[in-house]
Coordinates of C-alpha atoms in Angstrom, one line a residue:
M1 CA -11.6 -17.9 20.9
V2 CA -11.6 -14.1 20.1
L3 CA -9.8 -13.2 16.9
H4 CA -10.9 -9.5 16.8
R5 CA -8.7 -8.2 19.6
A6 CA -5.1 -7.2 19.4
V7 CA -2.6 -9.9 18.5
P8 CA 1.2 -10.0 19.1
R9 CA 3.3 -8.0 16.6
P10 CA 4.8 -10.1 13.8
A11 CA 8.3 -11.4 14.1
V12 CA 10.8 -10.0 11.7
L13 CA 10.7 -12.0 8.6
T14 CA 14.0 -13.4 7.2
P15 CA 14.9 -12.2 3.7
G16 CA 14.1 -15.7 2.3
V17 CA 10.6 -15.7 3.7
A18 CA 10.0 -12.1 2.6
T19 CA 11.0 -12.8 -1.0
S20 CA 9.9 -16.4 -1.6
H21 CA 6.5 -17.0 0.0
F22 CA 3.6 -16.7 -2.3
R23 CA 0.9 -19.2 -1.4
P24 CA -1.6 -18.5 1.3
V25 CA -2.6 -20.9 4.1
L26 CA -6.3 -21.8 4.0
L27 CA -7.9 -23.0 7.3
D28 CA -11.4 -24.5 8.0
A29 CA -12.1 -23.7 11.6
S30 CA -15.2 -25.9 11.6
S31 CA -12.9 -28.9 11.6
R32 CA -10.9 -30.0 14.6
E33 CA -7.6 -29.8 12.8
G34 CA -8.4 -26.5 11.2
L35 CA -9.5 -25.0 14.5
R36 CA -6.3 -26.2 16.2
D37 CA -4.1 -24.7 13.5
L38 CA -6.1 -21.4 13.5
E39 CA -5.8 -21.0 17.3
A40 CA -2.1 -21.7 17.1
L41 CA -1.7 -19.2 14.3
A42 CA -3.7 -16.5 16.1
A43 CA -1.6 -16.9 19.2
S44 CA 1.7 -16.7 17.3
S45 CA 3.8 -13.7 16.4
A46 CA 3.2 -14.3 12.7
V47 CA -0.2 -12.6 12.6
G48 CA 0.0 -8.8 12.3
A49 CA -3.6 -8.1 11.5
V50 CA -7.0 -9.8 11.5
H51 CA -9.7 -9.0 9.0
D52 CA -13.1 -10.4 9.6
T53 CA -16.0 -9.1 7.5
I54 CA -17.7 -12.5 7.2
E55 CA -21.2 -11.1 8.2
D56 CA -21.1 -8.5 5.5
Q57 CA -19.9 -11.1 2.9
L58 CA -22.8 -13.4 3.9
D59 CA -25.2 -10.5 3.5
E60 CA -23.8 -9.9 0.0
L61 CA -24.2 -13.6 -0.8
I62 CA -27.8 -13.6 0.4
R63 CA -28.7 -10.5 -1.6
C64 CA -27.1 -11.7 -4.8
E65 CA -28.9 -15.0 -4.7
D66 CA -32.2 -13.2 -4.9
P67 CA -31.8 -9.5 -5.7
A68 CA -35.5 -8.9 -5.9
V69 CA -36.0 -9.5 -2.2
A70 CA -35.9 -6.4 0.0
H71 CA -34.2 -7.7 3.1
S72 CA -34.5 -6.3 6.6
P73 CA -31.9 -6.7 9.3
G74 CA -34.0 -9.5 10.8
S75 CA -34.4 -11.4 7.5
L76 CA -30.7 -11.2 6.9
A77 CA -30.0 -12.5 10.3
A78 CA -32.4 -15.4 9.7
S79 CA -30.8 -16.2 6.4
R80 CA -27.3 -16.2 8.0
R81 CA -28.5 -18.7 10.6
R82 CA -30.1 -20.8 7.9
I83 CA -26.8 -20.9 5.9
C84 CA -24.4 -21.5 8.8
G85 CA -26.6 -23.9 10.8
E86 CA -25.2 -24.8 14.2
T87 CA -21.7 -23.6 13.3
P88 CA -20.7 -20.3 15.0
L89 CA -20.1 -17.5 12.5
W90 CA -16.5 -17.1 13.4
Q91 CA -15.9 -20.8 12.7
W92 CA -17.8 -20.8 9.4
G93 CA -16.1 -20.2 6.0
T94 CA -12.4 -20.1 5.4
W95 CA -9.6 -18.3 7.3
V96 CA -6.8 -17.2 4.9
F97 CA -3.3 -16.4 6.2
Y98 CA -0.9 -14.5 4.0
P99 CA 2.6 -15.2 5.4
W100 CA 4.2 -12.4 3.4
N101 CA 2.2 -9.6 5.1
G102 CA 1.0 -11.3 8.3
R103 CA -2.7 -10.8 7.5
L104 CA -5.4 -13.3 8.6
V105 CA -8.6 -12.8 6.6
H106 CA -12.0 -14.5 7.1
V107 CA -13.8 -15.2 3.8
L108 CA -16.8 -17.1 2.4
P109 CA -16.3 -20.8 1.4
R110 CA -15.0 -21.3 -2.1
K111 CA -18.4 -21.6 -4.0
G112 CA -20.0 -18.6 -2.2
F113 CA -16.8 -16.5 -2.5
Q114 CA -16.6 -17.0 -6.2
R115 CA -20.3 -16.3 -6.6
V116 CA -20.2 -13.0 -4.8
R117 CA -16.8 -11.9 -6.1
T118 CA -17.9 -12.2 -9.7
D119 CA -21.5 -11.2 -9.2
R120 CA -21.0 -7.9 -10.9
N121 CA -19.7 -9.6 -14.0
R122 CA -23.3 -10.5 -14.9
N123 CA -24.8 -10.1 -17.4
K124 CA -21.6 -9.5 -19.4
L125 CA -20.7 -13.0 -18.3
D126 CA -23.4 -15.4 -17.2
R127 CA -22.8 -18.1 -14.6
V128 CA -22.2 -20.9 -17.1
Q129 CA -19.5 -18.7 -18.8
Q130 CA -17.9 -17.9 -15.5
R131 CA -17.7 -21.6 -14.6
D132 CA -16.2 -22.3 -18.0
L133 CA -13.5 -19.6 -17.6
R134 CA -12.8 -20.7 -14.0
A135 CA -11.9 -24.2 -15.3
R136 CA -9.2 -22.8 -17.7
R137 CA -5.4 -22.8 -17.1
I138 CA -3.4 -19.9 -18.4
G139 CA 0.4 -19.4 -18.6
V140 CA 2.0 -16.0 -18.4
V141 CA 5.7 -15.6 -19.3
G142 CA 7.3 -12.3 -18.4
L143 CA 5.8 -10.7 -15.3
S144 CA 6.8 -7.1 -15.8
V145 CA 4.4 -6.1 -18.6
G146 CA 2.7 -9.5 -18.0
N147 CA 1.9 -8.5 -14.4
S148 CA -0.9 -6.3 -15.6
A149 CA -2.3 -9.1 -17.7
A150 CA -2.0 -11.7 -15.0
V151 CA -3.6 -9.6 -12.3
T152 CA -6.4 -8.4 -14.6
L153 CA -7.1 -12.0 -15.7
A154 CA -7.5 -12.9 -12.0
M155 CA -9.7 -9.9 -11.3
E156 CA -12.1 -10.7 -14.1
G157 CA -12.2 -14.4 -13.4
V158 CA -10.6 -15.4 -16.7
G159 CA -8.8 -18.6 -15.6
G160 CA -8.8 -20.4 -12.3
S161 CA -5.3 -21.9 -12.7
F162 CA -2.2 -20.1 -13.7
R163 CA 1.5 -20.7 -14.3
L164 CA 3.7 -17.7 -14.0
A165 CA 7.3 -17.6 -15.3
D166 CA 10.0 -14.9 -14.9
F167 CA 13.6 -15.2 -13.8
D168 CA 13.9 -11.6 -12.8
T169 CA 13.3 -9.7 -9.5
V170 CA 11.7 -6.4 -8.9
G171 CA 14.1 -3.5 -9.2
L172 CA 13.5 0.2 -8.5
S173 CA 13.3 1.1 -12.2
N174 CA 10.4 -1.4 -12.5
L175 CA 8.2 0.8 -10.4
N176 CA 7.3 3.1 -13.2
R177 CA 5.0 0.4 -14.7
L178 CA 4.8 -2.5 -12.2
R179 CA 2.0 -2.8 -9.6
A180 CA 4.4 -2.9 -6.7
G181 CA 5.9 -0.9 -3.9
I182 CA 9.3 -0.3 -2.4
G183 CA 8.7 -3.1 0.0
D184 CA 8.6 -5.5 -3.0
L185 CA 12.1 -4.7 -4.2
G186 CA 14.1 -7.8 -4.6
V187 CA 11.1 -10.1 -4.8
S188 CA 10.7 -12.4 -7.7
K189 CA 8.4 -10.9 -10.3
A190 CA 6.6 -14.2 -10.6
V191 CA 6.2 -14.4 -6.8
L192 CA 4.9 -10.8 -6.7
A193 CA 2.2 -11.5 -9.3
A194 CA 1.1 -14.7 -7.5
R195 CA 0.8 -12.8 -4.2
Q196 CA -1.3 -10.1 -5.9
M197 CA -3.5 -12.6 -7.5
F198 CA -4.0 -14.7 -4.3
E199 CA -4.9 -11.5 -2.4
I200 CA -7.7 -11.1 -4.9
D201 CA -8.8 -14.7 -4.8
P202 CA -7.2 -17.1 -2.3
Y203 CA -8.8 -20.1 -4.0
L204 CA -6.8 -19.8 -7.2
D205 CA -4.4 -22.5 -8.3
I206 CA -1.0 -20.8 -9.1
E207 CA 2.4 -22.3 -9.9
V208 CA 5.5 -20.1 -10.2
F209 CA 8.6 -20.7 -12.2
T210 CA 11.2 -18.3 -10.8
G211 CA 13.9 -19.4 -13.1
G212 CA 11.8 -18.3 -16.1
L213 CA 11.5 -20.6 -19.2
T214 CA 14.5 -22.8 -19.8
E215 CA 15.0 -26.0 -21.7
D216 CA 14.4 -27.9 -18.4
S217 CA 11.3 -25.9 -17.3
I218 CA 9.4 -25.2 -20.5
G219 CA 7.9 -28.7 -20.6
P220 CA 6.4 -28.7 -17.1
F221 CA 5.3 -25.1 -17.7
F222 CA 3.2 -26.1 -20.7
D223 CA 2.1 -29.6 -19.6
G224 CA 2.4 -29.8 -15.9
V225 CA 4.2 -32.5 -14.0
G226 CA 3.6 -35.7 -15.7
G227 CA 2.0 -33.9 -18.7
T228 CA -1.5 -34.2 -17.2
R229 CA -2.3 -30.5 -16.8
P230 CA -1.8 -28.7 -20.1
L231 CA -2.3 -24.9 -20.6
D232 CA -5.4 -23.6 -22.4
L233 CA -3.8 -20.3 -23.4
L234 CA -0.4 -18.6 -23.3
V235 CA 0.3 -14.9 -22.6
E236 CA 3.9 -14.1 -23.7
E237 CA 5.5 -10.9 -22.5
C238 CA 9.1 -11.7 -22.0
D239 CA 12.2 -10.0 -23.3
T240 CA 14.4 -13.1 -23.9
V241 CA 14.3 -13.9 -27.6
W242 CA 14.9 -17.6 -27.1
A243 CA 12.0 -17.9 -24.7
K244 CA 9.7 -16.0 -27.1
V245 CA 10.5 -18.4 -29.9
A246 CA 10.6 -21.6 -27.9
A247 CA 7.3 -20.8 -26.2
R248 CA 5.6 -20.4 -29.6
E249 CA 7.1 -23.7 -30.8
F250 CA 5.7 -25.5 -27.8
A251 CA 2.3 -23.7 -28.1
R252 CA 2.0 -24.5 -31.8
H253 CA 2.9 -28.2 -31.3
R254 CA 0.2 -28.4 -28.6
G255 CA -2.4 -26.3 -30.3
I256 CA -2.4 -23.5 -27.7
P257 CA -3.4 -19.9 -28.7
V258 CA -0.8 -17.2 -27.9
L259 CA -1.4 -13.5 -27.0
M260 CA 1.2 -10.8 -26.8
D261 CA 0.9 -7.1 -26.0
A262 CA 3.9 -5.3 -27.4
N263 CA 3.5 -2.3 -25.2
D264 CA 3.9 0.2 -28.0
R265 CA 1.0 1.8 -29.9
G266 CA -1.4 -0.6 -28.2
L267 CA -0.2 -3.5 -30.4
L268 CA -2.0 -6.8 -29.5
D269 CA -0.8 -9.9 -31.3
V270 CA -2.9 -13.0 -31.7
E271 CA -1.7 -16.4 -32.9
R272 CA -4.4 -19.1 -33.1
F273 CA -2.3 -22.2 -33.1
D274 CA -5.4 -24.0 -31.8
H275 CA -7.0 -23.4 -35.2
E276 CA -3.9 -23.2 -37.4
P277 CA -1.3 -25.9 -36.4
H278 CA 1.1 -25.0 -39.2
R279 CA 1.0 -21.2 -38.9
P280 CA 4.4 -19.6 -39.1
L281 CA 5.7 -18.1 -35.8
F282 CA 5.1 -14.4 -35.4
H283 CA 3.0 -14.5 -38.6
G284 CA 6.2 -15.3 -40.6
R285 CA 8.1 -12.2 -39.4
A286 CA 10.9 -14.4 -37.9
G287 CA 11.4 -16.3 -41.1
G288 CA 12.3 -19.9 -40.5
S289 CA 14.3 -19.1 -37.3
T290 CA 14.0 -21.8 -34.6
S291 CA 14.8 -21.6 -30.9
A292 CA 17.9 -23.7 -31.7
D293 CA 18.9 -21.0 -34.2
V294 CA 18.3 -18.2 -31.7
A295 CA 20.5 -19.9 -29.1
R296 CA 23.4 -19.5 -31.4
M297 CA 22.8 -15.8 -32.4
D298 CA 24.9 -12.9 -31.2
R299 CA 23.5 -9.7 -29.7
D300 CA 23.1 -7.9 -33.1
E301 CA 21.4 -10.9 -34.7
L302 CA 19.0 -11.1 -31.7
L303 CA 18.2 -7.4 -31.9
S304 CA 17.5 -7.7 -35.7
L305 CA 15.2 -10.6 -35.1
L306 CA 13.4 -8.8 -32.3
L307 CA 12.9 -5.7 -34.5
A308 CA 11.5 -7.9 -37.3
V309 CA 9.1 -9.5 -34.9
V310 CA 7.7 -6.2 -33.6
D311 CA 7.5 -4.8 -37.1
E312 CA 10.1 -2.0 -36.7
P313 CA 8.6 0.4 -39.4
R314 CA 5.4 0.6 -37.4
L315 CA 6.9 1.3 -34.0
S316 CA 6.0 4.6 -32.4
P317 CA 8.5 7.5 -33.1
A318 CA 9.6 7.5 -29.5
M319 CA 10.4 3.7 -29.7
R320 CA 12.2 4.0 -33.0
D321 CA 14.3 6.8 -31.6
A322 CA 15.1 4.7 -28.5
I323 CA 16.6 1.8 -30.5
G324 CA 19.9 3.5 -31.2
E325 CA 20.1 4.9 -27.6
I326 CA 19.8 1.6 -25.7
G327 CA 23.1 1.0 -24.0
R328 CA 24.1 4.6 -24.5
S329 CA 21.7 7.2 -23.1
L330 CA 19.0 4.6 -22.3
S331 CA 19.3 1.5 -20.1
S332 CA 16.5 -0.4 -21.8
W333 CA 13.3 -0.1 -23.8
P334 CA 11.1 2.8 -22.7
Q335 CA 7.7 1.8 -21.2
L336 CA 4.9 3.7 -19.5
A337 CA 2.4 2.5 -16.9
S338 CA -0.5 3.6 -19.0
G339 CA 0.6 1.4 -21.9
V340 CA 1.2 -1.5 -19.7
M341 CA -2.3 -1.2 -18.1
L342 CA -3.9 -0.9 -21.5
G343 CA -2.1 -4.1 -22.5
G344 CA -3.4 -6.0 -19.6
A345 CA -6.9 -5.0 -20.5
L346 CA -6.5 -5.9 -24.2
V347 CA -5.0 -9.3 -23.3
T348 CA -7.7 -10.1 -20.8
D349 CA -10.6 -9.1 -23.0
T350 CA -9.2 -11.1 -25.9
A351 CA -8.3 -14.1 -23.8
R352 CA -11.8 -14.2 -22.4
R353 CA -13.4 -14.2 -25.8
I354 CA -11.1 -16.8 -27.2
L355 CA -11.6 -19.2 -24.2
L356 CA -15.4 -18.7 -24.6
G357 CA -15.2 -19.8 -28.3
E358 CA -15.5 -16.5 -30.1
P359 CA -13.9 -16.7 -33.6
I360 CA -11.0 -14.3 -32.9
P361 CA -8.6 -14.6 -35.9
S362 CA -4.8 -14.5 -35.9
G363 CA -3.4 -11.1 -36.6
R364 CA -2.3 -7.8 -35.1
T365 CA -4.4 -5.0 -33.9
Y366 CA -3.3 -1.5 -32.9
I367 CA -5.2 0.3 -30.2
D368 CA -3.1 3.5 -30.6
L369 CA -4.3 6.1 -28.1
D370 CA -2.4 8.8 -30.0
E371 CA -4.6 8.1 -32.9
L372 CA -7.8 7.4 -31.0
I373 CA -7.5 10.6 -28.9
P374 CA -5.4 12.9 -31.2
A375 CA -4.1 16.3 -30.2
T376 CA -5.9 19.2 -31.9
G377 CA -5.0 19.7 -35.5
R378 CA -3.0 16.5 -35.9
Q379 CA -3.3 14.5 -39.0
T380 CA -4.0 10.9 -38.1
A381 CA -4.2 7.6 -39.7
P382 CA -7.4 5.5 -39.3
A383 CA -8.0 5.1 -35.6
F384 CA -8.6 1.4 -35.5
V385 CA -6.4 -0.8 -37.7
R386 CA -6.7 -4.5 -38.1
E387 CA -4.2 -6.6 -39.9
L388 CA -5.3 -10.1 -40.8
E389 CA -2.2 -12.1 -41.6
E390 CA -2.6 -14.6 -44.4
V391 CA -0.3 -17.6 -44.6
R392 CA 1.2 -17.8 -48.0

């Protein structure tokens, strides 16, 4: 069977397929069943492009297993034959089909794929640490700002299993900060993030909650179906106040650390409920408000609570000015792509360190680029501010 030649053009996808599919199809062509399915798929109109760089990937695997060896073309060919045995190269490894874009991609088997894809993480992360991180399950709530965190976590290999929750879909105004294109308009934000992560690593385990967090879904989101697959860490980036409070209540009850990037002045928030089971939510800034209280609040009360949570006096001037203009001259909170990408980096770095056992305390840190890289002549506060919250 030849997979490298032209294949029929893909059929027009229905809107439901275009907006809902997020899980790739993995095929093992060395098995009879996998070969049958691969041949049927390759002959169908679903495949729009075939990508097969398996020989190059194998060569990378061979070189990273023993970097000190200077391989020749002949030694690489011999090593490939040793690894594949009697299996033809085109049948060896895994064929991955992405139904949302029609791509059929040939990649290394799971173990080899993970080894090569994260090889450049060494020696910042050794192999044992990489395996430890791969075994962790991370929840991300809010996949607008949270998209940057989820995708960066996947890229760095921080987490092998993910749960993604967001009730919203991609709109044109999201494209100022969301890693998406115009072809993604109307797609669930949770589905979009899952697709992007699977295109980085098809072996990930990802569940999506396209209804967001609700009273019905929050239990399975944290614990898995049957309560047998709990989260190890939560990244909370949603705008819904009830979900912000309820997620922390669940996390505190289960001893799960929570990270939040506030997307203003580089504010990163850490709540170590795994170490402090009685710690007040939001470091006490929400008072004694519970999710049940929040469910009864009107719009003004919700805004007051949200401003207390984000520490209104310490907001950037632009964000403070925006508060009174939302619903008048502004449709929503102002956000920039650079701040969102910075937040993804801060969340990923901190999540990695927490999951590897570093004693990162609860508190808030400002990585304010206006202070770190000030304009000439500006008077600035200290560039790096750490607030350690003490429970009183």
